[in-house]
Coordinates of C-alpha atoms in Angstrom, one line a residue:
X1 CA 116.2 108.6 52.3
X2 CA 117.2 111.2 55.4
X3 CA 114.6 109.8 57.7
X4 CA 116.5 107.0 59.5
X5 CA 119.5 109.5 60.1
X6 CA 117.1 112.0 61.6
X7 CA 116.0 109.4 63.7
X8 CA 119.3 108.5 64.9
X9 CA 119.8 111.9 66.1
X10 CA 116.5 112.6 67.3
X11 CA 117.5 108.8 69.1
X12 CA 120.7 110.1 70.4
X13 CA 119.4 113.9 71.3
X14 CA 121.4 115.4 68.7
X15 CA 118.1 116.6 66.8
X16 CA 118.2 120.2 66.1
X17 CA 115.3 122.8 64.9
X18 CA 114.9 126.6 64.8
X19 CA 112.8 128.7 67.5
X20 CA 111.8 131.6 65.7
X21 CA 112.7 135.1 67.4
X22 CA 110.3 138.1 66.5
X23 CA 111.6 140.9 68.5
X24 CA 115.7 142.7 67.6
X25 CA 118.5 141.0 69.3
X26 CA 117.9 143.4 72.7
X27 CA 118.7 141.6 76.2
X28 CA 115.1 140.2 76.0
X29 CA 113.6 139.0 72.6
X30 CA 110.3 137.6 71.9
X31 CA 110.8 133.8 71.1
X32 CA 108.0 131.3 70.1
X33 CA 105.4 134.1 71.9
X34 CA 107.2 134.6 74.9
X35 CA 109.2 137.0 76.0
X36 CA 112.8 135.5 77.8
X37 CA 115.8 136.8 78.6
X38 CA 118.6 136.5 76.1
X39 CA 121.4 134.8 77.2
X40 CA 123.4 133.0 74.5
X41 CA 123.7 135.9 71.9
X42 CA 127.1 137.1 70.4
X43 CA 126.0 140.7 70.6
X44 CA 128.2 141.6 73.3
X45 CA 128.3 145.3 72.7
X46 CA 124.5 145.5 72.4
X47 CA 125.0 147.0 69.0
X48 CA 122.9 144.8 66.5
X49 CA 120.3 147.2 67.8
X50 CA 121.4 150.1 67.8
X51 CA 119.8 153.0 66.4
X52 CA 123.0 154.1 65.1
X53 CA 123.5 151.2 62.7
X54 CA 119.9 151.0 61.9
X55 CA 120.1 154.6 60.5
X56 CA 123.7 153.8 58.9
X57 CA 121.7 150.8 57.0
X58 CA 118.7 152.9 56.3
X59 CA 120.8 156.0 54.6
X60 CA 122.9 153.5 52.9
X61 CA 119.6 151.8 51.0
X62 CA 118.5 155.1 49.9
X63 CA 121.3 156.0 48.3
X64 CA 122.9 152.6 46.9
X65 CA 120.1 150.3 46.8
X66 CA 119.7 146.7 48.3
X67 CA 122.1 144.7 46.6
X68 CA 125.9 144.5 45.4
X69 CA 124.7 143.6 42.1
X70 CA 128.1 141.2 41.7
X71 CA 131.2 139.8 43.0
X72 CA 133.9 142.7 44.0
X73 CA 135.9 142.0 41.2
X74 CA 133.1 142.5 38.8
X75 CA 130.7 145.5 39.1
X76 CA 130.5 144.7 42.8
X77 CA 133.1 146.8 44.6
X78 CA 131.3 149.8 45.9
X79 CA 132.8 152.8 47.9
X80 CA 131.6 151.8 51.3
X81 CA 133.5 148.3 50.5
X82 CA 136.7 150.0 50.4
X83 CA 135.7 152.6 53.6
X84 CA 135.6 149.9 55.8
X85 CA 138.4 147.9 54.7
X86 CA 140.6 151.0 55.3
X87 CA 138.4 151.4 58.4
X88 CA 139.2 147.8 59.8
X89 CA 142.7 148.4 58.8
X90 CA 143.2 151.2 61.5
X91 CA 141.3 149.8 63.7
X92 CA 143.3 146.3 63.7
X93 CA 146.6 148.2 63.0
X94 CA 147.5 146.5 59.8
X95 CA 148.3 147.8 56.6
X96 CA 145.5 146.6 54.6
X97 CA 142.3 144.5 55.3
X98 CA 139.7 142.4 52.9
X99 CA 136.2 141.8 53.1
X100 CA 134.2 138.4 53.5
X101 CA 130.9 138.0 53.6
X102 CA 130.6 136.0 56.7
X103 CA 133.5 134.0 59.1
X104 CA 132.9 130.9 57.5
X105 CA 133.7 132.1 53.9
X106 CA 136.8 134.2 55.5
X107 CA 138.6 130.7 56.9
X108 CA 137.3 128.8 53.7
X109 CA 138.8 131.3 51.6
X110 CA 141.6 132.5 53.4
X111 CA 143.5 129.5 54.7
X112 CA 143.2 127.2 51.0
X113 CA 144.6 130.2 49.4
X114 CA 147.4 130.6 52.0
X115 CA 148.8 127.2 52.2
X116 CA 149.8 125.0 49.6
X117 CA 150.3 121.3 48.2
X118 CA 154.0 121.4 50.1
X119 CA 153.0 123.2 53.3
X120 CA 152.0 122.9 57.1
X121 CA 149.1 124.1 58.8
X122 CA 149.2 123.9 62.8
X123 CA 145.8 123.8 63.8
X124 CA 144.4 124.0 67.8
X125 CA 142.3 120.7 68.3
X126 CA 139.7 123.2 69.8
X127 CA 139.3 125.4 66.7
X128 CA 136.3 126.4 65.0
X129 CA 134.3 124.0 62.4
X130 CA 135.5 126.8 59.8
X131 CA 139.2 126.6 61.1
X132 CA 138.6 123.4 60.2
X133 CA 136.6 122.6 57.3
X134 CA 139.5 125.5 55.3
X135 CA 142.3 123.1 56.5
X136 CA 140.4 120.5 54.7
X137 CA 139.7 122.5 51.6
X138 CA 144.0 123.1 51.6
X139 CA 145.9 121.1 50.0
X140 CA 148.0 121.0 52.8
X141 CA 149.0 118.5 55.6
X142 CA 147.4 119.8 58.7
X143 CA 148.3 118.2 62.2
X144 CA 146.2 119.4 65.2
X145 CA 148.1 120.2 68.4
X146 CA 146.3 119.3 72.0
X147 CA 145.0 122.5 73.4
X148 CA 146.1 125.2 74.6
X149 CA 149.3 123.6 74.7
X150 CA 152.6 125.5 73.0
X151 CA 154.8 122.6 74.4
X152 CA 153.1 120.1 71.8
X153 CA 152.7 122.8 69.4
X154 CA 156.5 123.3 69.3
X155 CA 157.3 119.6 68.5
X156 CA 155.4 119.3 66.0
X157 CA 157.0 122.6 64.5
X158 CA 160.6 120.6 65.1
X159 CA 158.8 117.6 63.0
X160 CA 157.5 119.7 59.9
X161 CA 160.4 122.1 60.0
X162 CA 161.4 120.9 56.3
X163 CA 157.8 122.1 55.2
X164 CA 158.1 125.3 52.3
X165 CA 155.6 127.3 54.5
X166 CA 154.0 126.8 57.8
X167 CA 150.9 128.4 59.2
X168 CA 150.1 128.5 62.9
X169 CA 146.1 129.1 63.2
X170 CA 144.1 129.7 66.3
X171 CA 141.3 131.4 67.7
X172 CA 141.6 133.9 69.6
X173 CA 138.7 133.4 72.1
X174 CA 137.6 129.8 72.0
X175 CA 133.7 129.6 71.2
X176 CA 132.2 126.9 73.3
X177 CA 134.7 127.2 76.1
X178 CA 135.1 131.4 76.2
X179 CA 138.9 130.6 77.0
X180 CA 141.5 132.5 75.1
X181 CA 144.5 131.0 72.9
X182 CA 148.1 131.7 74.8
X183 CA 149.3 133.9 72.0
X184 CA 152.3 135.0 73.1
X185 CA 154.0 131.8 73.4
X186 CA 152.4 130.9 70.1
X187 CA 153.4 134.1 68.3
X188 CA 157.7 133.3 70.1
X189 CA 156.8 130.0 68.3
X190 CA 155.7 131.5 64.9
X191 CA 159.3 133.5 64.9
X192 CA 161.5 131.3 66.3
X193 CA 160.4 128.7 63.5
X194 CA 159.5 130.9 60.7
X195 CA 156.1 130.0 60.7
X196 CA 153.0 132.2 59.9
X197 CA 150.8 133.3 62.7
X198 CA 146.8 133.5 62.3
X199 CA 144.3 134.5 64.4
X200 CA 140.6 134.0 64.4
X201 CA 139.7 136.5 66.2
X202 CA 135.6 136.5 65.5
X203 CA 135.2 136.5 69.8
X204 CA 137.9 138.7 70.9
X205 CA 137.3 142.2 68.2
X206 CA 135.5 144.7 70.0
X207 CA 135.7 142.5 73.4
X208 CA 139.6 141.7 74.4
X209 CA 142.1 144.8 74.9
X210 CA 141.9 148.3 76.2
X211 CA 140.7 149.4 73.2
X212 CA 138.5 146.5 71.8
X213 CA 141.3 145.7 68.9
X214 CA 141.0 141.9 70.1
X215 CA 143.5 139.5 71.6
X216 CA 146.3 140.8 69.4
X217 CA 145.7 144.2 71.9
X218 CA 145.2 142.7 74.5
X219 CA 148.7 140.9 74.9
X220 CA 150.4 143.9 73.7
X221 CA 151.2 141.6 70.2
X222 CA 151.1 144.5 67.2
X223 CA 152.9 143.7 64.7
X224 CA 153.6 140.3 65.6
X225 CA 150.4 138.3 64.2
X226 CA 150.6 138.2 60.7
X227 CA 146.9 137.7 59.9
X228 CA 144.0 138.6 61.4
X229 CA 140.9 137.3 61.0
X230 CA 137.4 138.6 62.6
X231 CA 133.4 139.4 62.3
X232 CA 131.7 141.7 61.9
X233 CA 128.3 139.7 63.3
X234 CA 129.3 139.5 66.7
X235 CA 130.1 142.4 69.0
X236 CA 130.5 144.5 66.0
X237 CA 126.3 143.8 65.3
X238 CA 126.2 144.0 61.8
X239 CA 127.8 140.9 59.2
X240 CA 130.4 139.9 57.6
X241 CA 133.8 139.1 57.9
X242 CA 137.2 140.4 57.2
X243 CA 141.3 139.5 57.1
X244 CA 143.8 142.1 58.2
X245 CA 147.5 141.9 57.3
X246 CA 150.4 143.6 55.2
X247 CA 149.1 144.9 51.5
X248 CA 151.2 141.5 50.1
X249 CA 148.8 139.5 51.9
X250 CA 145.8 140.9 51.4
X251 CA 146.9 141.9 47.5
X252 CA 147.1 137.8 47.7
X253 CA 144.0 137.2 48.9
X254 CA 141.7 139.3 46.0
X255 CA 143.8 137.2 43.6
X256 CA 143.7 134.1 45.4
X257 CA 140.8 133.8 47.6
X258 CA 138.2 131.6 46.1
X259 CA 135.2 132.7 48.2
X260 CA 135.6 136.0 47.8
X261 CA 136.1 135.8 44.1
X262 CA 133.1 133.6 43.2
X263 CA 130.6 135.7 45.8
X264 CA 128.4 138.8 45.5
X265 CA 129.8 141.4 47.2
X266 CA 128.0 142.4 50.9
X267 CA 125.1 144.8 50.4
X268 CA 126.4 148.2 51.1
X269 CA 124.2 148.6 54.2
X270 CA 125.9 146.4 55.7
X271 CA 128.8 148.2 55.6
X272 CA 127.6 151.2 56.4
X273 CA 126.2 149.5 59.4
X274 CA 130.0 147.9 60.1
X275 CA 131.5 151.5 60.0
X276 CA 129.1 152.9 62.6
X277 CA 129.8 149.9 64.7
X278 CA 133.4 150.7 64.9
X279 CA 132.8 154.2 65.4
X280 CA 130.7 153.3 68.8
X281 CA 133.9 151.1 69.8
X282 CA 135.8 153.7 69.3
X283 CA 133.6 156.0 71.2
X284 CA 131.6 154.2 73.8
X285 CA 134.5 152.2 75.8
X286 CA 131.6 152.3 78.5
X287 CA 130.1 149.6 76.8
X288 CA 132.9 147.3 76.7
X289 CA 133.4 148.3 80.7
X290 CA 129.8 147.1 80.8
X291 CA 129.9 143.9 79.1
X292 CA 132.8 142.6 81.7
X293 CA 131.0 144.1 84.8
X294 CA 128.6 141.8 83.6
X295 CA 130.5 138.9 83.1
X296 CA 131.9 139.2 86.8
X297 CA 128.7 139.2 87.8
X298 CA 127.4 136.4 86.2
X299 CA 130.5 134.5 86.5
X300 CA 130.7 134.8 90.6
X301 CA 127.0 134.4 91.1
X302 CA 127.7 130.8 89.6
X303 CA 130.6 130.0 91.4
X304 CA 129.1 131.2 94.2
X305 CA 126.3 128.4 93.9
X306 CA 129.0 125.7 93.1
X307 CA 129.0 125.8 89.5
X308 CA 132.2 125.4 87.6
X309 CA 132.6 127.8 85.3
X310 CA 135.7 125.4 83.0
X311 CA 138.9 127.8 81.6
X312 CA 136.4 130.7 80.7
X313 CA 138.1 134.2 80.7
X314 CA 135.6 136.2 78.8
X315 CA 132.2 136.6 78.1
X316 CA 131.4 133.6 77.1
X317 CA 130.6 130.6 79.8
X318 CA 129.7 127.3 79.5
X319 CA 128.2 125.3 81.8
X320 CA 129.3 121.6 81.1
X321 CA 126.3 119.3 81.8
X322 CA 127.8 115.7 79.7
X323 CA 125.3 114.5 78.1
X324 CA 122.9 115.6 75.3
X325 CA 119.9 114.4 77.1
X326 CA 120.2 115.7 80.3
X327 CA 121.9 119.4 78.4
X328 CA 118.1 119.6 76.3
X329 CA 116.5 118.8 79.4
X330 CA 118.3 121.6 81.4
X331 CA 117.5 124.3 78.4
X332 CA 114.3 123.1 78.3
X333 CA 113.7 124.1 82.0
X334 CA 115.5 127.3 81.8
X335 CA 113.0 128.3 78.6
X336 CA 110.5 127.8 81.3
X337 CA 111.4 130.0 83.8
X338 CA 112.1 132.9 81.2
X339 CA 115.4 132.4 80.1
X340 CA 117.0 131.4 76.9
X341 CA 120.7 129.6 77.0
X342 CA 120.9 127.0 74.1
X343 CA 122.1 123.4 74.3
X344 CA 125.9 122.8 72.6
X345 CA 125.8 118.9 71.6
X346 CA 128.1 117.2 69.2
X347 CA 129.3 117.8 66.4
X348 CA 129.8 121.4 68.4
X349 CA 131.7 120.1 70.9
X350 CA 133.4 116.7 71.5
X351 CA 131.7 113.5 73.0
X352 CA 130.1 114.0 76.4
X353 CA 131.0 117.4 76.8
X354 CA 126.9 119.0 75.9
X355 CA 127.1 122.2 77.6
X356 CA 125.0 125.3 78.5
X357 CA 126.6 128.0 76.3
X358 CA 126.2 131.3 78.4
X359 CA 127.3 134.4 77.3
X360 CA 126.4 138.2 79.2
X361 CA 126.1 141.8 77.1
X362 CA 126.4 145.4 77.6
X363 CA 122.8 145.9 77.4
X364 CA 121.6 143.3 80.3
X365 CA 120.7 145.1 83.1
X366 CA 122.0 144.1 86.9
X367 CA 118.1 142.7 87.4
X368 CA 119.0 140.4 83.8
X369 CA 121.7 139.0 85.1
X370 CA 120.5 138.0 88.3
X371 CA 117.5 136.8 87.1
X372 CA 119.5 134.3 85.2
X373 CA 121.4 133.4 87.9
X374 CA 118.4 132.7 90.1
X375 CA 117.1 130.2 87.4
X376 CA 120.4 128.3 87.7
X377 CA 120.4 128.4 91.1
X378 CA 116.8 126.7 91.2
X379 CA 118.3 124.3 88.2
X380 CA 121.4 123.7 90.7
X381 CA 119.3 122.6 94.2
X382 CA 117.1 120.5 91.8
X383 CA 120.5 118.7 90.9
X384 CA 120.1 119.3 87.2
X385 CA 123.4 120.8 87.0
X386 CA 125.1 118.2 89.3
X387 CA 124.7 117.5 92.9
X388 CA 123.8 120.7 95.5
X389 CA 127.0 122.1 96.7

């Protein structure tokens, strides 16, 4: 009954599979037989594998076992659940914090649980499927404001003023785009209309600000974003998810939160894993200092060959192609010549905006990187990314 929708998409080159990858999530991995360089992976730190997290893991199982054995508030809350919420919770600056087991189940949960029946969410037309898919679970109007854009934001704040609660929700760093949300006009906004203030902040923790805190830190905003949302799966290298915020709100959430209730706690390697990440933030800045040395590289070496490189700010940079057809085509080649950068078609991003989804980590080497820019300077004179400049 599935086959003529498959079709369509295989029609319209919005078919997707898996390519398996048998090697850890290093700067080159083994994929489909082949070694390639990595180059869409949100391991920006380089820490999913690092030794330090694999023995973190490994003690953990020995002493605790595979499995939670049940949701947190039945048999399921384990020590080294509560170490790294407190952990998180220093590292964020917050008063409290409260684990999810993955970024999806942290919005799902988090933003239902939050906002009510006779309340406004303010969501950024940009935000991630999860952003979205928990302002459909809420009972709540949402209205989406352009991009980007606090001028549209704050009219729409004027329109729902008479709203019991309103919740302002962005990310932080912008997924497919790697451009980051103007949070300080958006956190004036939050106060000067009593409005909440949430962050999704899976792209900017352990990346944005001096210390890797995220894009809270980074504009110098403690204290003035009243929830915090991030992963652990990203430049953290381990899984999971969490929300930061005052003791009320997180209190809230473990009476309130529907996907944490209802799920099996994460496995307490995991954790452990999560706590030794955040101990390498805290102790390897040289990493972080890595991981934007490379993204100057990579990010001038394109220029420099006359491709545009959209709003990107961060780590993450996508090369904007149009089409889905011509986007496969381009992966496709850059598979050949040894490097992997995957193709972002609808429903990822809007209508005729298929992209190459670049991103650079600590561990790729100067050689990595201009490797990769080699390929796309071959992809560029063959006009696959455009005309020649």
């Amino acid at each position: 009954m599935f086959e003529q929708e498959l079709h369509d998409k295989e029609h319209r080159h919005l078919l997707r599979s898996l390519v398996r990858i048998s090697s850890c999530q290093g700067p080159r991995v083994v994929m489909s037989g082949k070694e390639v360089l990595l180059l869409c992976s949100n391991n920006y730190l380089g820490l999913a594998e690092h030794p330090a997290l694999a023995q973190a893991a490994h003690d953990a199982l020995e002493r605790y076992g595979a499995g939670s054995g049940a949701s947190r508030l039945i048999s399921g809350n384990m020590d080294l659940h509560e170490g790294l919420e407190q952990r998180i919770a220093g590292f964020k600056g917050t008063e409290a914090a409260i684990l999810f087991n993955s970024g999806y189940a942290a919005n799902t949960g988090a933003i239902p649980a939050i906002a009510g029946e006779r309340d406004v969410i303010l969501s950024d037309e940009l935000n991630h499927a999860s952003i979205i898919d928990g302002c459909r679970l809420s009972r709540a109007r949402t209205v989406v404001y352009r991009h980007r854009d606090p001028d549209h934001l704050e009219s729409l704040l004027k329109e729902h003023a008479a709203c019991r609660r309103k919740l302002i929700v962005t990310d932080g760093v912008f997924s497919m785009d790697g451009d980051i949300a103007p949070l300080p006009d958006l956190a004036l906004l939050a106060e000067r209309y009593d409005a909440m203030l949430m962050v999704d902040d899976a792209h900017g923790t352990g990346v944005l600000g001096k210390r890797g805190r995220g894009t809270v830190e980074h504009f110098g905003l403690e204290g003035r974003v009243q929830i915090q949302m991030g992963t652990l799966g990203k430049a953290l290298g381990s899984y999971g998810a969490y929300v930061a915020g005052d003791r009320g709100l997180i209190a809230y959430l473990l009476n309130s939160s529907r996907s944490y209730i209802f799920s099996t706690s994460l496995p307490p390697a995991v954790c452990a894993a999560s706590i030794a990440a955040l101990d390498i933030v805290d102790h390897e800045p040289w990493r972080r200092d890595r991981l934007w040395q490379n993204r100057g590289r990579l990010a001038n070496g394109l220029a420099s060959k006359g491709i545009s490189l959209g709003a990107s700010a961060t780590p993450i940079i996508p090369v904007v192609l149009g089409s889905a057809e011509k986007t496969l085509a381009a992966a496709g080649e850059l598979f050949a010549a040894g490097v992997i950068a995957t193709a972002i078609r609808p429903p990822s991003v809007p209508d005729g905006s298929s992209r190459i989804r670049t991103t650079v980590m600590a561990t790729h080497s100067d050689q990595d990187v201009d490797k990769a820019l080699a390929v796309f300077g071959m992809l560029k004179h063959q006009g696959m990314l455009g005309e020649s400049a």
